[in-house]
Structure formats: C-alpha cells, structure tokens
XYZ file of C-alpha atoms in Angstrom:
111
model
C -50.000 -24.796 16.246
C -48.773 -25.862 20.028
C -44.896 -26.931 20.494
C -44.960 -29.998 21.456
C -41.573 -29.386 23.588
C -43.847 -26.885 25.642
C -46.092 -29.296 26.252
C -43.308 -31.990 27.261
C -41.795 -29.414 29.905
C -45.101 -28.082 30.926
C -46.066 -31.741 32.048
C -42.763 -32.393 33.266
C -43.580 -29.478 35.731
C -46.807 -30.673 36.682
C -44.963 -34.091 37.244
C -42.097 -32.610 39.690
C -44.443 -30.271 41.300
C -46.993 -33.496 42.613
C -43.986 -35.164 43.464
C -42.493 -32.135 45.981
C -46.464 -31.601 47.270
C -46.833 -35.328 48.059
C -43.819 -35.507 49.957
C -44.021 -32.441 51.898
C -46.001 -34.229 54.644
C -43.366 -36.120 57.004
C -46.179 -38.982 57.039
C -46.295 -39.659 53.314
C -42.394 -38.722 52.939
C -41.752 -41.415 55.716
C -43.763 -43.868 53.436
C -41.948 -43.284 50.463
C -38.508 -43.778 52.751
C -40.071 -46.927 53.938
C -41.237 -48.310 50.792
C -37.550 -47.530 49.534
C -36.790 -50.909 51.141
C -39.352 -52.957 49.537
C -43.002 -53.218 49.007
C -45.219 -53.282 52.021
C -48.844 -53.782 53.047
C -50.918 -51.387 54.793
C -50.450 -53.247 58.238
C -46.556 -52.893 57.816
C -46.721 -49.401 56.779
C -49.295 -48.662 59.819
C -46.566 -49.893 62.089
C -43.650 -48.606 60.579
C -44.736 -45.120 60.348
C -46.989 -44.942 63.402
C -50.224 -43.885 61.223
C -53.395 -44.754 61.865
C -55.280 -47.027 58.854
C -57.731 -43.768 57.895
C -54.463 -41.401 57.834
C -53.000 -43.943 56.004
C -54.961 -44.553 53.155
C -55.267 -40.901 52.550
C -51.564 -40.709 52.046
C -51.133 -43.768 50.164
C -53.942 -42.342 47.738
C -51.954 -38.768 47.466
C -48.864 -40.763 46.659
C -50.946 -42.670 44.083
C -51.815 -40.285 42.488
C -48.739 -38.381 42.166
C -47.623 -41.959 40.402
C -44.823 -42.322 43.376
C -46.745 -45.377 44.495
C -48.424 -48.653 42.863
C -50.735 -50.631 44.607
C -51.049 -54.574 44.216
C -52.767 -57.413 45.477
C -51.172 -60.581 45.942
C -53.543 -63.583 45.667
C -51.114 -65.691 48.302
C -51.477 -63.258 51.309
C -55.473 -62.786 50.407
C -56.680 -59.223 51.119
C -54.074 -57.456 51.165
C -52.831 -54.912 49.098
C -49.157 -54.196 48.882
C -47.784 -50.788 47.817
C -44.547 -50.114 46.562
C -42.751 -47.297 44.707
C -43.112 -46.900 40.909
C -40.703 -47.579 38.167
C -41.860 -44.063 36.496
C -40.880 -42.518 40.268
C -37.509 -44.858 40.727
C -36.426 -43.478 37.116
C -36.765 -39.805 37.603
C -33.784 -37.992 38.698
C -36.124 -36.194 41.214
C -36.058 -39.407 43.165
C -32.328 -39.819 43.816
C -32.721 -36.220 45.437
C -35.809 -37.849 47.879
C -34.623 -40.704 48.209
C -31.046 -40.317 48.802
C -30.134 -36.755 49.755
C -33.203 -35.665 51.610
C -32.813 -38.097 54.372
C -29.359 -36.678 54.971
C -30.568 -33.145 55.905
C -31.212 -32.713 59.548
C -34.338 -30.925 59.855
C -35.363 -28.802 62.783
C -38.498 -28.376 64.403
C -38.958 -24.469 65.403
C -41.300 -23.716 67.823
C-alpha cells in the first residue's frame, strides 16, 4: 500500500520544480511579473517583455503547462486571448517568493 502523504509530497515537489523551471528563464520570469499586475493579451505582453510572438507563445505554453498561467478568451475583444496568473499559483507560498522577494534581488551578469 502506498502512503498517500508520500504521494502528496511527491506531487508538491514536482509542482515546485515545474514552477522554478518555468521562471528560470528571464523572459518567462518577466511575463509572470507583468501578469502579477493583471491579465494581458499577447500584444501587450510582446511590448512589455520585448519578445516576438513566436518566443512569447512558447513561453506562455511552458507557463500554462506548469499551471502558473491561464488563458481566457474575452468575447468583447474578439480573437484576443488574455493571460493571467492561476489561483493555484497565487495561493501557493512559492508565489510570494517569486512575485515579491525575487524582484528585489539585484542580479548581475558575469562575462
């Protein structure tokens, strides 16, 4: 018999690793920080993150697969998908670290 607590712990570890993998890319991290301010469409995200549509679509797919971002079509704004942060992500303690603490850290590039 498998211990249900161990299964829950394994699922939690997998979810956390998906989150960290997803935000380990600077462009995806910027997307998450922009979506913290509220839902955005692809054009808005392109402008804010200085990404072209193909790269942005790939990034959004990775963030959706990690259950960080959701996609919703607004009928008032025909043919535009809006993206926002999922409740699951926002309610997770890891999101505080990513949305509030990480942006305060000064990252330096070494050549």
